[in-house]
Coordinates of C-alpha atoms in Angstrom, one line a residue:
Chain A
M1 CA 0.0 0.0 0.0
T2 CA 1.2 3.5 -0.9
A3 CA 1.0 6.0 1.9
P4 CA -1.5 8.8 1.2
L5 CA -0.5 12.4 0.7
T6 CA -1.2 15.0 3.3
P7 CA -2.6 18.5 2.7
S8 CA 0.8 19.8 3.8
D9 CA 2.6 17.7 1.2
I10 CA 0.3 19.3 -1.4
E11 CA 0.7 22.8 -0.2
I12 CA 4.5 22.6 -0.2
A13 CA 4.5 21.0 -3.6
T14 CA 2.2 23.6 -5.1
R15 CA 4.4 26.4 -3.9
A16 CA 7.6 24.7 -5.0
A17 CA 6.1 24.3 -8.5
D18 CA 5.0 27.9 -8.6
H19 CA 8.5 29.0 -7.6
F20 CA 10.3 26.5 -9.9
T21 CA 8.3 27.5 -13.0
R22 CA 9.1 31.2 -12.4
I23 CA 12.8 30.8 -11.9
Y24 CA 13.2 28.1 -14.6
Y25 CA 11.7 30.0 -17.5
T26 CA 13.2 33.3 -16.3
A27 CA 16.6 31.5 -16.5
Y28 CA 15.8 30.0 -19.9
D29 CA 14.9 33.3 -21.4
S30 CA 17.8 35.2 -19.9
D31 CA 21.1 36.1 -21.6
T32 CA 22.9 34.0 -19.0
R33 CA 20.9 30.8 -19.6
L34 CA 24.0 28.8 -20.4
A35 CA 25.4 29.4 -17.0
D36 CA 22.1 29.4 -15.1
L37 CA 20.0 26.4 -16.5
P38 CA 22.5 23.5 -15.8
H39 CA 22.1 24.3 -12.0
F40 CA 18.7 22.7 -12.1
Y41 CA 20.0 19.3 -13.4
R42 CA 22.3 16.5 -12.3
P43 CA 24.4 14.0 -14.3
N44 CA 21.6 11.4 -14.1
S45 CA 18.8 13.7 -15.3
S46 CA 17.0 12.4 -18.4
L47 CA 15.7 14.9 -20.9
T48 CA 13.9 14.7 -24.2
W49 CA 13.5 17.7 -26.5
N50 CA 10.9 17.0 -29.2
G51 CA 11.7 13.3 -29.1
K52 CA 15.5 13.7 -29.0
P53 CA 17.1 12.4 -25.8
F54 CA 19.8 14.2 -23.8
Q55 CA 21.6 13.2 -20.6
G56 CA 22.3 15.3 -17.6
A57 CA 23.4 18.9 -17.2
E58 CA 26.0 18.3 -19.9
G59 CA 23.2 17.3 -22.4
L60 CA 21.2 20.3 -21.4
T61 CA 24.1 22.5 -22.1
Q62 CA 24.6 20.9 -25.5
L63 CA 20.9 21.4 -26.3
V64 CA 20.5 25.0 -25.1
S65 CA 23.8 26.4 -26.5
K66 CA 22.5 26.1 -30.0
M67 CA 18.9 27.1 -29.3
P68 CA 17.6 30.4 -30.7
A69 CA 16.5 33.1 -28.2
T70 CA 13.3 32.3 -26.4
K71 CA 10.4 34.0 -24.6
H72 CA 8.2 31.7 -22.7
E73 CA 4.7 32.5 -21.4
V74 CA 3.4 29.9 -18.9
Q75 CA -0.4 29.7 -19.4
S76 CA -1.1 26.7 -17.2
F77 CA 0.8 24.6 -14.8
D78 CA -0.1 21.8 -12.4
C79 CA 1.8 19.8 -9.8
H80 CA 1.3 16.6 -7.8
P81 CA 3.5 15.2 -5.2
I82 CA 4.0 11.6 -6.5
P83 CA 2.7 9.2 -3.8
G84 CA 5.1 6.5 -2.6
A85 CA 8.2 8.2 -1.4
Q86 CA 9.0 10.6 1.4
P87 CA 9.8 13.4 0.8
P88 CA 7.8 12.9 -2.4
S89 CA 9.1 13.6 -5.9
L90 CA 7.0 16.2 -7.8
L91 CA 5.3 15.8 -11.2
I92 CA 4.9 19.1 -12.9
T93 CA 3.2 19.8 -16.2
V94 CA 3.4 23.1 -18.0
S95 CA 1.4 24.4 -21.0
G96 CA 2.3 27.7 -22.6
S97 CA 3.5 29.6 -25.5
V98 CA 7.1 30.2 -26.6
T99 CA 8.4 32.7 -29.2
H100 CA 11.7 31.9 -30.8
G101 CA 14.2 34.3 -32.5
R102 CA 12.5 37.5 -33.5
G103 CA 9.0 36.1 -33.7
P104 CA 6.8 37.2 -36.6
A105 CA 8.8 40.4 -36.9
G106 CA 11.8 38.3 -38.1
N107 CA 9.9 36.8 -41.0
P108 CA 10.8 38.1 -44.5
P109 CA 8.4 40.9 -45.7
D110 CA 6.9 38.7 -48.4
T111 CA 5.7 36.1 -45.9
H112 CA 2.0 35.2 -46.5
Q113 CA -0.2 36.5 -43.6
R114 CA -1.5 32.9 -43.1
N115 CA 2.0 31.4 -42.8
P116 CA 2.3 30.3 -39.2
E117 CA 6.1 30.2 -39.2
G118 CA 7.8 32.6 -36.8
H119 CA 4.6 32.9 -34.7
P120 CA 4.7 31.6 -31.1
R121 CA 4.5 27.8 -30.7
V122 CA 2.5 26.0 -28.0
F123 CA 4.8 23.9 -25.8
S124 CA 4.1 21.2 -23.4
Q125 CA 6.8 20.4 -20.8
T126 CA 6.7 17.8 -18.0
F127 CA 9.2 17.7 -15.2
I128 CA 9.8 15.3 -12.4
L129 CA 11.6 17.0 -9.6
V130 CA 13.4 14.7 -7.2
P131 CA 15.0 15.3 -3.8
D132 CA 18.8 15.1 -3.7
P133 CA 19.7 12.7 -0.8
T134 CA 23.3 13.8 -1.0
A135 CA 22.6 17.5 -0.6
P136 CA 22.5 18.5 3.1
P137 CA 19.9 21.1 4.0
T138 CA 21.5 24.6 3.9
K139 CA 18.5 26.7 5.0
P140 CA 16.1 26.7 8.0
G141 CA 12.9 25.0 7.1
E142 CA 14.3 23.2 4.0
V143 CA 12.6 19.9 3.3
A144 CA 15.2 18.9 0.8
K145 CA 17.0 20.3 -2.2
Y146 CA 15.3 19.2 -5.4
Y147 CA 16.6 18.9 -9.0
V148 CA 15.2 18.0 -12.4
G149 CA 15.2 14.2 -12.6
A150 CA 13.3 14.1 -15.9
D151 CA 12.2 16.7 -18.4
A152 CA 10.2 16.0 -21.5
L153 CA 9.3 18.8 -23.9
R154 CA 7.3 18.9 -27.1
F155 CA 6.1 21.6 -29.4
V156 CA 2.4 20.9 -29.7
G157 CA 0.9 23.9 -31.6
Chain B
M1 CA 14.5 52.6 4.5
I2 CA 14.6 56.4 4.8
E3 CA 18.4 56.2 4.5
D4 CA 18.2 54.3 1.2
E5 CA 19.9 56.1 -1.7
L6 CA 17.0 55.3 -4.1
V7 CA 14.4 56.6 -1.7
K8 CA 16.4 59.9 -1.3
K9 CA 17.1 60.1 -5.0
Y10 CA 13.4 59.9 -6.0
N11 CA 12.3 62.0 -3.1
L12 CA 9.9 59.3 -1.9
R13 CA 8.4 59.2 1.5
P14 CA 8.7 55.7 2.8
P15 CA 6.1 54.1 5.2
G16 CA 6.0 55.8 8.5
Y17 CA 7.1 59.1 7.0
G18 CA 3.7 60.0 5.7
G19 CA 4.1 58.0 2.6
T20 CA 1.1 57.0 0.6
S21 CA 0.5 53.6 -1.0
R22 CA 1.5 55.1 -4.3
D23 CA 4.9 55.9 -2.9
A24 CA 5.0 52.4 -1.5
A25 CA 4.2 50.9 -4.9
V26 CA 7.1 52.9 -6.4
I27 CA 9.4 51.7 -3.7
F28 CA 8.4 48.1 -4.4
K29 CA 8.7 48.5 -8.1
L30 CA 12.2 50.0 -7.7
A31 CA 13.1 47.3 -5.2
S32 CA 12.1 44.6 -7.6
Q33 CA 14.3 46.0 -10.3
L34 CA 17.4 46.5 -8.3
K35 CA 20.6 44.7 -9.3
P36 CA 21.7 42.7 -7.4
E37 CA 18.1 41.7 -6.7
I38 CA 16.7 42.4 -3.2
Q39 CA 16.9 39.3 -1.0
S40 CA 15.7 40.7 2.3
L41 CA 13.0 43.4 2.9
S42 CA 12.0 44.6 6.3
L43 CA 8.9 46.8 6.7
A44 CA 8.9 46.3 10.4
N45 CA 7.8 49.1 12.6
N46 CA 11.1 50.4 13.8
N47 CA 10.8 54.1 14.4
L48 CA 7.7 54.3 12.2
T49 CA 5.2 57.1 12.9
G50 CA 2.0 58.0 11.1
T51 CA 0.5 55.7 8.5
L52 CA 1.8 52.2 8.4
L53 CA 2.4 50.6 5.0
I54 CA 0.5 47.4 4.7
R55 CA -3.0 47.1 6.1
D56 CA -4.6 44.2 4.2
K57 CA -4.2 41.7 1.3
K58 CA -5.6 44.2 -1.2
E59 CA -2.7 46.5 -0.5
I60 CA -0.2 43.7 -0.9
S61 CA -1.7 42.9 -4.3
M62 CA -1.7 46.5 -5.3
I63 CA 2.0 47.0 -4.5
V64 CA 3.2 43.6 -5.4
P65 CA 1.1 42.2 -8.3
R66 CA 1.4 38.4 -8.5
K67 CA 3.1 38.5 -11.9
D68 CA 5.8 40.8 -10.5
K69 CA 6.7 38.5 -7.6
M70 CA 10.2 39.3 -6.4
I71 CA 11.6 35.8 -7.3
H72 CA 14.7 36.3 -5.3
L73 CA 13.2 37.7 -2.1
R74 CA 14.2 35.4 0.7
E75 CA 13.2 37.2 3.8
L76 CA 10.3 39.5 4.6
V77 CA 9.5 41.2 7.9
L78 CA 6.0 42.7 8.3
T79 CA 6.1 42.8 12.1
G80 CA 4.1 45.8 13.3
N81 CA 2.0 46.1 10.2
P82 CA -1.8 45.9 10.6
I83 CA -2.0 43.0 8.1
R84 CA 0.0 40.9 10.5
E85 CA -0.9 42.3 13.8
L86 CA -4.7 42.1 13.2
A87 CA -4.4 38.6 11.9
Y88 CA -2.7 37.4 15.0
K89 CA -5.1 39.4 17.2
N90 CA -8.0 37.6 15.6
G91 CA -6.3 34.1 15.9
A92 CA -5.7 34.0 12.1
G93 CA -1.9 34.0 12.2
A94 CA -1.6 30.7 10.4
T95 CA -3.8 32.0 7.5
Y96 CA -1.8 35.2 7.3
R97 CA 1.4 33.2 7.1
A98 CA 0.0 30.7 4.5
D99 CA -1.1 33.6 2.4
M100 CA 2.2 35.5 2.5
V101 CA 4.0 32.2 1.8
R102 CA 1.9 31.6 -1.3
R103 CA 2.3 35.1 -2.5
F104 CA 6.1 35.2 -2.3
T105 CA 7.2 31.9 -3.7
S106 CA 10.9 32.3 -2.9
L107 CA 10.5 33.4 0.7
E108 CA 12.5 31.3 3.2
V109 CA 11.9 33.3 6.3
L110 CA 8.8 35.4 7.3
D111 CA 8.8 37.6 10.3
Q112 CA 12.0 35.9 11.4
E113 CA 10.4 32.4 11.4
P114 CA 11.6 29.8 8.8
I115 CA 9.1 28.4 6.2
T116 CA 8.9 24.7 5.5
Q117 CA 9.9 24.5 1.8
I118 CA 11.5 22.7 -1.0
S119 CA 14.6 24.5 -2.4
F120 CA 16.5 24.4 -5.7
D121 CA 20.0 25.0 -6.8
A122 CA 18.6 28.1 -8.4
P123 CA 20.8 30.4 -10.4
Q124 CA 22.1 33.0 -7.9
P125 CA 20.6 36.4 -8.1
S126 CA 22.4 39.1 -9.9
T127 CA 24.0 38.2 -13.1
S128 CA 27.6 37.7 -12.3
H129 CA 27.9 35.6 -15.5
V130 CA 28.8 37.0 -18.8
P131 CA 25.8 37.2 -21.1
V132 CA 26.2 34.9 -24.1
E133 CA 25.1 35.9 -27.6
K134 CA 22.3 33.5 -28.7
P135 CA 22.3 31.8 -32.1
T136 CA 20.4 33.6 -34.8
A137 CA 20.0 30.7 -37.3
T138 CA 16.6 30.5 -38.9
V139 CA 16.4 26.7 -38.4
F140 CA 16.5 24.9 -35.1
P141 CA 19.7 23.0 -34.3
F142 CA 17.7 19.7 -33.9
E143 CA 14.8 18.3 -35.8
M144 CA 11.4 17.4 -34.6
G145 CA 11.6 13.7 -33.8
P146 CA 9.0 11.0 -33.9
S147 CA 7.4 9.6 -30.8
F148 CA 10.1 8.5 -28.4
V149 CA 9.6 5.4 -26.3
T150 CA 12.6 3.8 -24.6
G151 CA 13.4 1.4 -21.8
V152 CA 9.9 -0.2 -21.9
D153 CA 8.2 -2.7 -24.2
G154 CA 6.2 -0.5 -26.7
A155 CA 3.4 -3.0 -26.7
I156 CA 2.8 -2.4 -23.0
V157 CA 2.5 1.3 -23.6
S158 CA 0.1 1.0 -26.6
K159 CA -2.0 -1.6 -24.8
F160 CA -2.3 0.7 -21.8
L161 CA -3.2 3.7 -23.9
T162 CA -5.8 1.8 -26.0
R163 CA -7.5 0.3 -23.1
F164 CA -7.3 3.6 -21.0
F165 CA -8.8 5.9 -23.7
N166 CA -11.4 3.4 -24.9
A167 CA -12.7 3.1 -21.3
F168 CA -12.3 6.9 -20.8
D169 CA -14.6 7.5 -23.8
S170 CA -17.2 4.8 -23.1
Q171 CA -17.4 3.9 -19.4
R172 CA -15.1 5.8 -17.2
D173 CA -15.8 3.8 -14.0
L174 CA -14.0 0.9 -15.6
L175 CA -10.8 2.9 -15.0
M176 CA -11.0 2.5 -11.2
G177 CA -8.8 -0.6 -11.4
A178 CA -6.1 1.3 -13.3
Y179 CA -5.4 3.7 -10.5
D180 CA -3.3 3.0 -7.5
S181 CA -5.2 3.4 -4.2
A182 CA -3.1 6.5 -3.5
A183 CA -3.1 7.8 -7.1
T184 CA -3.5 11.5 -7.9
F185 CA -5.5 13.0 -10.7
S186 CA -6.3 16.6 -11.8
F187 CA -7.0 18.4 -15.1
S188 CA -6.2 21.9 -16.1
A189 CA -7.7 24.1 -18.8
N190 CA -5.3 26.3 -20.8
T191 CA -7.9 28.6 -22.3
S192 CA -5.4 30.8 -24.3
I193 CA -5.9 30.9 -28.0
P194 CA -2.9 29.1 -29.7
A195 CA -1.2 31.7 -31.9
R196 CA -0.5 29.5 -34.9
A197 CA -3.9 28.0 -35.0
R198 CA -5.3 31.6 -35.1
V199 CA -3.0 32.6 -37.9
V200 CA -4.1 29.7 -40.1
G201 CA -7.7 30.2 -39.1
F202 CA -8.8 26.8 -37.6
H203 CA -11.5 28.5 -35.7
S204 CA -13.4 29.4 -38.9
S205 CA -12.3 26.5 -41.0
P206 CA -15.1 24.9 -43.0
A207 CA -13.4 21.5 -42.3
M208 CA -14.1 22.0 -38.6
P209 CA -17.6 23.4 -38.4
N210 CA -18.2 22.9 -34.7
Q211 CA -15.3 24.8 -33.3
R212 CA -17.4 27.9 -32.6
K213 CA -19.8 25.8 -30.4
L214 CA -17.0 25.1 -27.9
D215 CA -16.7 27.0 -24.7
W216 CA -14.6 26.6 -21.5
K217 CA -17.4 27.0 -19.0
T218 CA -17.9 23.3 -18.2
W219 CA -14.2 22.7 -17.7
L220 CA -13.7 25.7 -15.5
E221 CA -16.8 24.9 -13.4
T222 CA -15.9 21.2 -12.9
G223 CA -12.6 21.9 -11.2
S224 CA -9.8 22.9 -13.5
R225 CA -6.6 23.0 -11.5
N226 CA -4.6 25.4 -13.6
L227 CA -2.5 26.8 -10.8
I228 CA -1.8 30.0 -12.7
R229 CA -5.5 30.7 -12.2
I230 CA -6.3 29.1 -8.9
G231 CA -3.0 28.8 -7.1
G232 CA -3.9 31.6 -4.7
D233 CA -7.0 29.7 -3.5
P234 CA -6.0 27.1 -0.9
Q235 CA -9.5 25.4 -1.1
K236 CA -9.4 24.8 -4.8
T237 CA -5.7 23.9 -4.8
L238 CA -6.5 21.0 -2.4
G239 CA -10.1 20.3 -3.6
N240 CA -9.2 20.0 -7.3
L241 CA -6.6 17.4 -6.7
H242 CA -8.3 14.0 -6.5
I243 CA -6.8 11.1 -4.6
G244 CA -7.5 7.4 -5.0
G245 CA -9.3 5.4 -7.6
E246 CA -12.8 5.8 -6.1
Q247 CA -12.6 9.5 -5.9
I248 CA -10.9 9.8 -9.3
V249 CA -13.5 7.9 -11.3
K250 CA -16.3 9.8 -9.6
V251 CA -14.7 13.1 -10.8
L252 CA -14.0 11.6 -14.3
G253 CA -17.7 10.8 -14.5
N254 CA -18.6 14.4 -14.2
L255 CA -16.4 15.6 -17.0
P256 CA -17.7 16.2 -20.5
P257 CA -18.0 13.1 -22.7
T258 CA -15.1 12.7 -25.1
R259 CA -14.0 10.8 -28.1
H260 CA -10.3 10.0 -28.6
D261 CA -9.6 8.4 -31.9
I262 CA -6.8 6.4 -30.4
G263 CA -7.1 3.6 -33.0
G264 CA -7.2 6.2 -35.8
P265 CA -4.4 7.9 -37.8
P266 CA -1.3 7.5 -35.6
E267 CA 0.2 10.8 -36.7
K268 CA -2.5 12.5 -34.7
F269 CA -0.9 11.4 -31.4
C270 CA 2.6 11.8 -30.1
L271 CA 4.2 9.9 -27.2
D272 CA 7.3 10.4 -25.1
S273 CA 8.0 7.7 -22.6
F274 CA 11.0 6.7 -20.6
P275 CA 11.9 5.1 -17.2
V276 CA 12.4 7.4 -14.2
P277 CA 13.6 6.7 -10.7
H278 CA 10.7 6.3 -8.2
G279 CA 11.8 6.0 -4.6
Q280 CA 14.0 3.0 -4.4
S281 CA 12.7 1.5 -7.6
M282 CA 11.7 2.7 -11.1
G283 CA 8.6 4.1 -12.6
L284 CA 7.6 5.0 -16.2
L285 CA 6.9 8.5 -17.3
L286 CA 4.4 8.6 -20.2
T287 CA 3.3 11.8 -22.0
I288 CA 0.8 11.7 -24.8
H289 CA -0.2 14.7 -27.0
G290 CA -3.2 14.6 -29.3
E291 CA -6.8 15.7 -29.9
F292 CA -10.3 14.6 -28.8
T293 CA -13.8 15.5 -29.8
E294 CA -16.1 16.9 -27.2
V295 CA -19.2 14.8 -27.9
S296 CA -21.8 17.4 -26.9
S297 CA -20.7 20.0 -29.5
G298 CA -18.7 17.9 -31.9
G299 CA -15.9 20.5 -31.5
I300 CA -12.2 19.4 -31.3
R301 CA -9.7 20.2 -28.6
S302 CA -6.1 19.4 -28.2
F303 CA -4.7 17.8 -25.0
D304 CA -1.5 16.8 -23.2
R305 CA -1.7 14.0 -20.7
T306 CA 1.0 12.8 -18.4
F307 CA 1.0 9.6 -16.5
M308 CA 3.4 8.3 -13.9
L309 CA 3.2 4.5 -14.1
V310 CA 4.6 1.6 -12.0
P311 CA 4.4 -2.1 -12.7
A312 CA 1.1 -3.3 -11.2
P313 CA 2.0 -5.0 -7.9
E314 CA 1.0 -8.6 -7.4
G315 CA -2.4 -8.9 -5.8
S316 CA -3.2 -5.2 -6.4
R317 CA -6.5 -4.1 -7.8
A318 CA -4.8 -3.1 -11.0
K319 CA -3.3 -6.6 -11.4
L320 CA -6.5 -8.3 -10.6
N321 CA -8.2 -6.2 -13.3
G322 CA -5.7 -7.2 -15.9
W323 CA -3.6 -4.0 -16.0
D324 CA 0.1 -4.5 -16.5
V325 CA 0.8 -1.1 -15.0
A326 CA -0.9 1.0 -12.4
I327 CA -1.3 4.8 -12.5
L328 CA 0.3 6.7 -9.6
S329 CA -0.3 10.2 -11.1
D330 CA -2.4 11.5 -14.0
Q331 CA -2.3 15.1 -15.2
W332 CA -4.5 16.2 -18.1
I333 CA -4.1 19.6 -19.9
I334 CA -7.0 20.6 -22.2
R335 CA -6.3 23.4 -24.6
G336 CA -7.5 25.1 -27.7
Y337 CA -7.2 23.0 -30.9
S338 CA -3.8 23.0 -32.7
S339 CA -3.0 20.8 -35.6
H340 CA -0.9 17.7 -35.1
E341 CA 1.4 19.1 -37.9
A342 CA 3.1 20.7 -34.8
W343 CA 5.0 17.4 -34.1
K344 CA 5.4 16.2 -37.7
P345 CA 9.0 14.9 -37.8
G346 CA 11.5 17.0 -39.7
P347 CA 13.4 20.3 -39.7
L348 CA 11.9 23.0 -37.5
L349 CA 12.0 26.6 -38.7
V350 CA 12.7 29.6 -36.4
Q351 CA 11.4 32.1 -38.9
A352 CA 9.6 31.9 -42.2
T353 CA 12.0 31.7 -45.2
S354 CA 11.5 33.7 -48.4
Q355 CA 11.5 30.6 -50.6
Q356 CA 8.2 29.5 -49.0
S357 CA 6.2 32.1 -50.8
Q358 CA 7.8 31.2 -54.1
P359 CA 6.8 28.3 -56.4
A360 CA 8.8 25.1 -56.0
P361 CA 11.6 24.9 -58.5
G362 CA 11.7 22.2 -61.2
A363 CA 9.3 20.8 -63.8
A364 CA 5.6 20.4 -63.5
Q365 CA 4.8 17.8 -61.0
P366 CA 1.5 16.1 -60.1
F367 CA -0.6 18.5 -58.0
S368 CA 0.0 17.7 -54.3
I369 CA -0.8 19.3 -51.0
T370 CA 2.4 21.2 -51.1
N371 CA 1.0 23.2 -54.0
L372 CA -1.4 24.8 -51.5
P373 CA -0.6 27.8 -49.4
A374 CA 0.5 26.9 -45.8
D375 CA -2.7 28.0 -44.2
Q376 CA -4.8 25.9 -46.5
Q377 CA -2.5 22.9 -45.9
A378 CA -2.9 23.4 -42.2
A379 CA -6.7 23.8 -42.5
L380 CA -6.8 20.4 -44.2
A381 CA -4.7 18.7 -41.6
S382 CA -7.7 17.9 -39.4
L383 CA -9.5 16.0 -42.2
P384 CA -9.3 12.2 -42.5
E385 CA -6.7 11.3 -45.1
A386 CA -9.3 10.0 -47.6
Q387 CA -11.2 13.2 -47.6
R388 CA -8.0 15.3 -47.6
N389 CA -6.9 13.5 -50.8
L390 CA -10.2 14.2 -52.5
V391 CA -9.9 17.9 -51.6
I392 CA -6.4 18.0 -53.1
E393 CA -7.7 16.2 -56.2
V394 CA -10.5 18.8 -56.6
C395 CA -8.0 21.7 -56.1
G396 CA -5.7 20.2 -58.8
R397 CA -8.4 19.7 -61.3
T398 CA -10.5 22.8 -60.8
G399 CA -8.1 25.4 -59.4
L400 CA -10.5 25.9 -56.5
N401 CA -8.9 26.8 -53.2
A402 CA -9.1 24.4 -50.3
K403 CA -12.1 26.1 -48.6
F404 CA -14.2 26.0 -51.8
A405 CA -13.1 22.5 -52.7
V406 CA -14.3 21.3 -49.2
D407 CA -17.6 23.1 -49.7
C408 CA -18.0 21.6 -53.2
L409 CA -17.3 18.1 -52.0
T410 CA -19.5 18.5 -48.9
G411 CA -22.3 19.6 -51.1
N412 CA -21.9 16.5 -53.3
A413 CA -21.6 13.9 -50.5
W414 CA -17.8 13.6 -51.1
D415 CA -18.3 12.1 -54.5
L416 CA -15.4 13.2 -56.6
E417 CA -17.0 13.0 -60.1
R418 CA -20.3 14.6 -58.9
A419 CA -18.3 17.5 -57.3
I420 CA -16.3 18.1 -60.6
A421 CA -19.5 18.0 -62.6
N422 CA -21.2 20.4 -60.2
F423 CA -18.1 22.7 -60.4
N424 CA -18.3 22.8 -64.2
Q425 CA -22.0 23.9 -64.0
V426 CA -21.3 26.8 -61.7
K427 CA -17.8 27.8 -62.4
S428 CA -18.7 30.9 -64.5
S429 CA -20.6 32.3 -61.5
L430 CA -17.8 31.8 -58.9
S431 CA -15.8 34.9 -57.8
R432 CA -12.1 35.2 -58.0
D433 CA -11.6 34.4 -54.3
A434 CA -12.9 30.9 -54.8
F435 CA -9.7 30.0 -56.7
L436 CA -6.1 29.4 -55.7

C-alpha cells in the first residue's frame, strides 16, 4: 500500500512548482541561460526535446547552447507530489507559448499572412523534480534540495 | 528605509514618514528592479510614525502584483503592520502566514520564522555571469523527432493507452482498477488561443464546423486545477486534486463526454515515454499529446496527458483487473485546438524563409498538398486522409482553393465526379476568391 499524501505535502509541492516554473523559465529566457540552467540538473537527469534524448546537465548545455533566443509564457501549470516516497518527488506539467528568435517580426516581408512560421508555438513540458539525498539542508525549514530528474518537452501547436 | 539612496534620489516618503501607498508601490517597483536583486526586505515598525504601510491583502496585491513577484526575495518582515498584527489578534496568524508564503514563492523566512519549503539550486541572483550571444540561425539545431519510447516494451504502452482511452470514452468507471489506491488526478484548462492556430484560421475552418460551439465553462466549473489561475486559492488547490481510484472515477464521470480516436491515424498522437527513478525502484513517465472530440458539441480540442506509471504490484486491484501497469499520477491539460502538424517529424524553422512564398523549382509535378498555401495545408490537416486526398484532387483539377473545394465536396456527398460536374456547371458564377 502506498502512503496517502497529506494537505501539507500538497501545499509545499504547489508552492515549489510555482517558484520553480518562475525561476526556470526566467533563467531559460535570460542572456545567462547557459550558466544558469544547468544548476537545475544532475548528471543522471533524463531529458527529451521533441523526441530527442539528452543526458544530464551536460546534455542540457549541448541542447541549449544552439537554441535560438526564447520568450516563454506559462499559461497553465499543475503539480502533484507523487505518492510512494518521502519526501515525495513532484510531477509538474506546464502548458504555454514560446516565441523563438525575433518572432513574426523576423519573417521576410513577403511572408504570407496565413503562414504560421515565426509565430509563437504552443509547448508542453513535463518535469519530475526529485529530492537530492546527498545535498545537506542549507537553510532553515528546508525539506530537501530538489533537482530535475526528468524533463520531456514537445512543441504541440 | 529612509536612508536608502534610491528613496532619497526619487524624493519618496517611505512608510511611517507620511508615505502613501502610491509611494510604497514605487518603492516596491524599484526594489524589484534592483541589481543585485533584493533578498531581504524589512517593513517592520522600527521608528515608524504615522500611516503604516500594509494594512490588508488588497494593499499587498496593489503594490506587489502576482506576476511581479520578487523571485529572489528570501526574507520579509512585516512585524508591526496591521495586516500581520490584526491577523494574530484575531487568531488567524496561520492563515496570514500561509497567504504570504503563497504570494512570495521564494520566501524562506517570514517575520524571522523559517518556512517549510523545497529548495532548488537556483541560479544566484544578480548576473555575475557573462551574457552569451544567442544563435540567430533561422532553423532549429535539432529536428522534430517522432514519438520517443525507450526502456519499456512499446506493446505495454500501446496496450495501456488503447484500453485507457477506450474506457475513458465509453465507461469511465472501468478505470477504477487502473489507478493505485493513493493515485493522484487533476485536469487543467489552458484557455489561451494558440497563436499558430489563429494565424491559419482553424476557428473558422469549414473543415471543422463545430469549433465555434466550444466553450470553456464546463471545464472551468468542474474543477480545472490550472495553478496559474487558482494557485492563490487554498481550497481549490486542495479540492481540485483528487486522490485514490474511487474519488478519481467519480470526478471523471462528471467531466464532459469525449471521443479520442486512439485507433485512428497514428500521426494525430505523439508519445514520449522513458523510465524514471521512483523512490528505491523505477517508474515510467508517459506523456501523450493529441486531440479529442467533445461529444456534446462535436468540437475538437487538443490535449496533453502525463502519467506516472509503475508495474502493477502482485495482488493489487490493477493486477486483478488485468492492467500490467498502475497509475500513480495522472495530469491532463485541455487546450484550444492546434494541428498535429506541430509534431510532424522533420526540420523546424525559427522564422519563415523567403522561398516558402515562391513556387517550387523544377518541372511540373502532379498536384499535391504542397502546392497549396501553408494556411490551406494546415486547414486540411484535421481532415481524415481519404477526404484530404479528395480535396487535393479537386483543387488540382479545378483550381479551387481548399475552402471552396471542401464546400464543393461536402455539397456533393464527397463524390469526386459529382463534385467536378457540379463545379463545371457553376464555375462561371464563382468569384475570384474561390480560386487558388
